[in-house]
PDB file of C-alpha atoms and ligand atoms in Angstrom:
ATOM      1  CA  MET A   1      -3.562  12.052  18.458  1.00  0.00           C
ATOM      2  CA  SER A   2      -3.988  14.982  16.179  1.00  0.00           C
ATOM      3  CA  LEU A   3      -4.175  15.924  12.533  1.00  0.00           C
ATOM      4  CA  THR A   4      -1.366  17.940  11.004  1.00  0.00           C
ATOM      5  CA  GLU A   5      -1.641  19.803   7.728  1.00  0.00           C
ATOM      6  CA  HIS A   6       1.655  19.770   5.864  1.00  0.00           C
ATOM      7  CA  ARG A   7       2.825  22.424   3.463  1.00  0.00           C
ATOM      8  CA  ILE A   8       2.309  21.568  -0.196  1.00  0.00           C
ATOM      9  CA  LEU A   9       5.287  22.511  -2.339  1.00  0.00           C
ATOM     10  CA  GLY A  10       3.089  23.095  -5.346  1.00  0.00           C
ATOM     11  CA  GLU A  11       4.108  24.705  -8.569  1.00  0.00           C
ATOM     12  CA  HIS A  12       3.382  24.474 -12.259  1.00  0.00           C
ATOM     13  CA  ARG A  13       4.785  20.913 -12.512  1.00  0.00           C
ATOM     14  CA  GLY A  14       2.533  19.585  -9.758  1.00  0.00           C
ATOM     15  CA  GLN A  15       2.501  18.986  -6.022  1.00  0.00           C
ATOM     16  CA  LEU A  16       5.062  17.702  -3.537  1.00  0.00           C
ATOM     17  CA  VAL A  17       4.761  17.090   0.204  1.00  0.00           C
ATOM     18  CA  ALA A  18       7.864  16.319   2.292  1.00  0.00           C
ATOM     19  CA  ILE A  19       7.718  14.656   5.703  1.00  0.00           C
ATOM     20  CA  GLU A  20      10.899  14.666   7.794  1.00  0.00           C
ATOM     21  CA  GLY A  21      11.493  12.106  10.553  1.00  0.00           C
ATOM     22  CA  GLN A  22      11.963  13.671  14.003  1.00  0.00           C
ATOM     23  CA  GLN A  23      10.772  16.991  12.603  1.00  0.00           C
ATOM     24  CA  ASP A  24       7.371  16.668  10.934  1.00  0.00           C
ATOM     25  CA  VAL A  25       6.775  13.367  12.752  1.00  0.00           C
ATOM     26  CA  PRO A  26       7.935  13.059  16.367  1.00  0.00           C
ATOM     27  CA  PHE A  27      10.005   9.923  15.849  1.00  0.00           C
ATOM     28  CA  GLU A  28      12.699   8.392  13.707  1.00  0.00           C
ATOM     29  CA  VAL A  29      10.980   6.537  10.856  1.00  0.00           C
ATOM     30  CA  LYS A  30      12.144   2.911  10.906  1.00  0.00           C
ATOM     31  CA  ARG A  31       9.477   1.384   8.680  1.00  0.00           C
ATOM     32  CA  VAL A  32       7.049   2.383   5.957  1.00  0.00           C
ATOM     33  CA  PHE A  33       4.098   0.374   4.762  1.00  0.00           C
ATOM     34  CA  TYR A  34       1.055   1.183   2.710  1.00  0.00           C
ATOM     35  CA  ILE A  35      -2.404  -0.242   2.331  1.00  0.00           C
ATOM     36  CA  TYR A  36      -4.345  -0.107  -0.914  1.00  0.00           C
ATOM     37  CA  GLY A  37      -7.013  -2.045  -2.802  1.00  0.00           C
ATOM     38  CA  THR A  38      -8.956  -2.202   0.440  1.00  0.00           C
ATOM     39  CA  GLN A  39     -12.622  -3.186   0.234  1.00  0.00           C
ATOM     40  CA  PRO A  40     -14.942  -0.414   1.513  1.00  0.00           C
ATOM     41  CA  ASP A  41     -16.616  -2.796   3.973  1.00  0.00           C
ATOM     42  CA  ALA A  42     -13.326  -4.286   5.232  1.00  0.00           C
ATOM     43  CA  PRO A  43     -11.870  -2.325   8.144  1.00  0.00           C
ATOM     44  CA  ARG A  44      -8.163  -2.761   8.898  1.00  0.00           C
ATOM     45  CA  GLY A  45      -6.096  -2.290  11.983  1.00  0.00           C
ATOM     46  CA  ASN A  46      -8.211  -3.199  15.015  1.00  0.00           C
ATOM     47  CA  HIS A  47      -5.169  -3.337  17.220  1.00  0.00           C
ATOM     48  CA  SER A  48      -2.857  -1.291  19.372  1.00  0.00           C
ATOM     49  CA  HIS A  49       0.891  -1.366  19.923  1.00  0.00           C
ATOM     50  CA  HIS A  50       2.981  -1.419  23.085  1.00  0.00           C
ATOM     51  CA  GLN A  51       5.769   0.746  21.611  1.00  0.00           C
ATOM     52  CA  THR A  52       5.156   1.563  17.964  1.00  0.00           C
ATOM     53  CA  ARG A  53       3.988   5.040  17.063  1.00  0.00           C
ATOM     54  CA  GLN A  54       2.488   5.484  13.613  1.00  0.00           C
ATOM     55  CA  TYR A  55       1.839   8.385  11.309  1.00  0.00           C
ATOM     56  CA  LEU A  56      -0.924   7.859   8.762  1.00  0.00           C
ATOM     57  CA  ILE A  57      -1.350   9.739   5.494  1.00  0.00           C
ATOM     58  CA  SER A  58      -3.929   8.970   2.835  1.00  0.00           C
ATOM     59  CA  VAL A  59      -1.744   9.889  -0.117  1.00  0.00           C
ATOM     60  CA  ASN A  60      -4.535   9.049  -2.572  1.00  0.00           C
ATOM     61  CA  GLY A  61      -8.290   8.764  -2.081  1.00  0.00           C
ATOM     62  CA  SER A  62      -9.725   8.816   1.425  1.00  0.00           C
ATOM     63  CA  CYS A  63     -10.419   6.763   4.512  1.00  0.00           C
ATOM     64  CA  LYS A  64     -11.417   7.260   8.123  1.00  0.00           C
ATOM     65  CA  VAL A  65      -9.401   6.358  11.177  1.00  0.00           C
ATOM     66  CA  THR A  66     -10.950   5.873  14.597  1.00  0.00           C
ATOM     67  CA  LEU A  67      -8.501   6.223  17.475  1.00  0.00           C
ATOM     68  CA  ASP A  68      -9.427   5.084  20.964  1.00  0.00           C
ATOM     69  CA  ASP A  69      -7.302   5.599  24.083  1.00  0.00           C
ATOM     70  CA  GLY A  70      -9.663   3.465  26.166  1.00  0.00           C
ATOM     71  CA  LYS A  71     -11.548   6.499  27.410  1.00  0.00           C
ATOM     72  CA  GLN A  72     -12.678   8.185  24.234  1.00  0.00           C
ATOM     73  CA  LYS A  73     -12.944   7.403  20.546  1.00  0.00           C
ATOM     74  CA  VAL A  74     -12.374  10.040  17.880  1.00  0.00           C
ATOM     75  CA  THR A  75     -12.867   9.473  14.156  1.00  0.00           C
ATOM     76  CA  TYR A  76     -10.646  11.398  11.755  1.00  0.00           C
ATOM     77  CA  ASP A  77     -11.192  11.920   8.026  1.00  0.00           C
ATOM     78  CA  LEU A  78      -8.033  11.428   6.034  1.00  0.00           C
ATOM     79  CA  ASN A  79      -9.111  12.962   2.766  1.00  0.00           C
ATOM     80  CA  GLN A  80      -6.200  15.114   1.629  1.00  0.00           C
ATOM     81  CA  PRO A  81      -2.668  13.961   0.728  1.00  0.00           C
ATOM     82  CA  ASN A  82      -1.064  16.611   2.935  1.00  0.00           C
ATOM     83  CA  ILE A  83      -2.892  15.651   6.154  1.00  0.00           C
ATOM     84  CA  GLY A  84      -1.198  13.308   8.639  1.00  0.00           C
ATOM     85  CA  LEU A  85      -2.550  11.641  11.763  1.00  0.00           C
ATOM     86  CA  LEU A  86      -0.337  10.594  14.663  1.00  0.00           C
ATOM     87  CA  GLN A  87      -1.328   7.367  16.398  1.00  0.00           C
ATOM     88  CA  ASP A  88       0.588   7.031  19.622  1.00  0.00           C
ATOM     89  CA  ALA A  89       1.521   3.751  21.242  1.00  0.00           C
ATOM     90  CA  LEU A  90      -1.209   2.266  23.411  1.00  0.00           C
ATOM     91  CA  VAL A  91      -3.944   3.761  21.256  1.00  0.00           C
ATOM     92  CA  TRP A  92      -6.407   1.392  19.589  1.00  0.00           C
ATOM     93  CA  GLY A  93      -6.794   2.166  15.877  1.00  0.00           C
ATOM     94  CA  VAL A  94      -9.286   1.129  13.227  1.00  0.00           C
ATOM     95  CA  MET A  95      -9.001   2.252   9.614  1.00  0.00           C
ATOM     96  CA  HIS A  96     -12.296   2.107   7.731  1.00  0.00           C
ATOM     97  CA  ASP A  97     -14.472   3.532   4.940  1.00  0.00           C
ATOM     98  CA  PHE A  98     -11.698   3.273   2.378  1.00  0.00           C
ATOM     99  CA  SER A  99     -12.404   4.757  -1.036  1.00  0.00           C
ATOM    100  CA  ALA A 100     -11.589   2.359  -3.866  1.00  0.00           C
ATOM    101  CA  ASP A 101      -8.570   4.478  -4.802  1.00  0.00           C
ATOM    102  CA  CYS A 102      -7.248   4.950  -1.260  1.00  0.00           C
ATOM    103  CA  VAL A 103      -3.539   4.468  -0.671  1.00  0.00           C
ATOM    104  CA  LEU A 104      -2.900   4.766   3.062  1.00  0.00           C
ATOM    105  CA  LEU A 105       0.766   5.366   3.818  1.00  0.00           C
ATOM    106  CA  VAL A 106       1.950   4.551   7.344  1.00  0.00           C
ATOM    107  CA  LEU A 107       5.260   5.701   8.818  1.00  0.00           C
ATOM    108  CA  ALA A 108       6.231   3.676  11.880  1.00  0.00           C
ATOM    109  CA  SER A 109       8.673   4.279  14.704  1.00  0.00           C
ATOM    110  CA  GLU A 110       9.678   0.599  15.054  1.00  0.00           C
ATOM    111  CA  HIS A 111      10.526  -2.353  12.888  1.00  0.00           C
ATOM    112  CA  TYR A 112       7.812  -4.969  12.439  1.00  0.00           C
ATOM    113  CA  ASP A 113       7.497  -7.131  15.542  1.00  0.00           C
ATOM    114  CA  GLU A 114       4.387  -9.202  16.135  1.00  0.00           C
ATOM    115  CA  SER A 115       5.032  -9.170  19.904  1.00  0.00           C
ATOM    116  CA  ASP A 116       4.485  -5.395  19.900  1.00  0.00           C
ATOM    117  CA  TYR A 117       0.843  -5.880  18.864  1.00  0.00           C
ATOM    118  CA  ILE A 118      -2.144  -5.947  21.217  1.00  0.00           C
ATOM    119  CA  ARG A 119      -4.834  -7.574  19.115  1.00  0.00           C
ATOM    120  CA  ASN A 120      -7.472  -8.215  21.788  1.00  0.00           C
ATOM    121  CA  TYR A 121      -9.511  -5.181  22.865  1.00  0.00           C
ATOM    122  CA  ASN A 122     -10.034  -6.411  26.438  1.00  0.00           C
ATOM    123  CA  ASP A 123      -6.283  -6.979  26.785  1.00  0.00           C
ATOM    124  CA  PHE A 124      -5.774  -3.415  25.529  1.00  0.00           C
ATOM    125  CA  LEU A 125      -8.144  -2.003  28.165  1.00  0.00           C
ATOM    126  CA  LYS A 126      -6.223  -3.899  30.844  1.00  0.00           C
ATOM    127  CA  VAL A 127      -2.868  -2.608  29.596  1.00  0.00           C
ATOM    128  CA  VAL A 128      -4.087   1.028  29.630  1.00  0.00           C
ATOM    129  CA  GLY A 129      -5.536   0.466  33.080  1.00  0.00           C
ATOM    130  CA  ILE A 130      -9.249   0.563  32.372  1.00  0.00           C
TER     131      ILE A 130
HETATM  132  P1  TYD B   1      -1.954  -6.679   9.823  1.00  0.00           P
HETATM  133  O1  TYD B   1      -1.225  -6.026  10.933  1.00  0.00           O
HETATM  134  O2  TYD B   1      -2.934  -7.755  10.166  1.00  0.00           O
HETATM  135  O3  TYD B   1      -2.704  -5.573   8.964  1.00  0.00           O
HETATM  136  P2  TYD B   1      -3.867  -4.575   9.396  1.00  0.00           P
HETATM  137  O4  TYD B   1      -3.778  -4.418  10.865  1.00  0.00           O
HETATM  138  O5  TYD B   1      -3.589  -3.335   8.663  1.00  0.00           O
HETATM  139  O6  TYD B   1      -5.164  -5.160   8.995  1.00  0.00           O
HETATM  140  O7  TYD B   1      -0.873  -7.217   8.801  1.00  0.00           O
HETATM  141  C1  TYD B   1      -1.200  -8.043   7.710  1.00  0.00           C
HETATM  142  C2  TYD B   1      -0.037  -8.973   7.448  1.00  0.00           C
HETATM  143  O8  TYD B   1       1.117  -8.246   7.064  1.00  0.00           O
HETATM  144  C3  TYD B   1       0.331  -9.765   8.683  1.00  0.00           C
HETATM  145  O9  TYD B   1       0.669 -11.090   8.243  1.00  0.00           O
HETATM  146  C4  TYD B   1       1.578  -9.085   9.195  1.00  0.00           C
HETATM  147  C5  TYD B   1       2.211  -8.535   7.941  1.00  0.00           C
HETATM  148  N1  TYD B   1       2.963  -7.291   8.164  1.00  0.00           N
HETATM  149  C6  TYD B   1       4.327  -7.295   8.005  1.00  0.00           C
HETATM  150  O10 TYD B   1       4.964  -8.326   7.693  1.00  0.00           O
HETATM  151  N2  TYD B   1       5.023  -6.131   8.172  1.00  0.00           N
HETATM  152  C7  TYD B   1       4.404  -4.986   8.511  1.00  0.00           C
HETATM  153  O11 TYD B   1       5.068  -3.932   8.659  1.00  0.00           O
HETATM  154  C8  TYD B   1       2.973  -4.993   8.694  1.00  0.00           C
HETATM  155  C9  TYD B   1       2.234  -3.736   9.065  1.00  0.00           C
HETATM  156  C10 TYD B   1       2.303  -6.167   8.501  1.00  0.00           C
END
């Protein structure tokens, strides 16, 4: 669980940020999804995964992400398009305080599988042994 600042390949035409699977993110990227048009008072996430690791980048606008390993919660500001946040498996995540223009891009290590989700917080605490 840490923020990484990626190099911006900026020049007179504009900006470009490249993220390589298994290099800039510590997994092979099997799935990409993005969240936008989110209401500021409507948090998303509120779950953990058994296996899936995720890498979150607010490519436009800003949001906050609170990660919780069962012992401590840390809130990260995703407010630059070249900042990424790794959410490991078995970490509870809540995305919140979305700006109206936020586009939150998520790179995931696994294909979508509902059985990989832990959607109940007490179940999550049991799984992580707390
Ligand atoms: P959900 O996981 O509830 O979103 P969030 O946790 O961000 O609030 O997903 C919303 C819906 O989208 C739900 O019906 C599952 C579906 N979905 C997919 O089909 N594929 C995906 O990769 C994701 C992330 C969600």
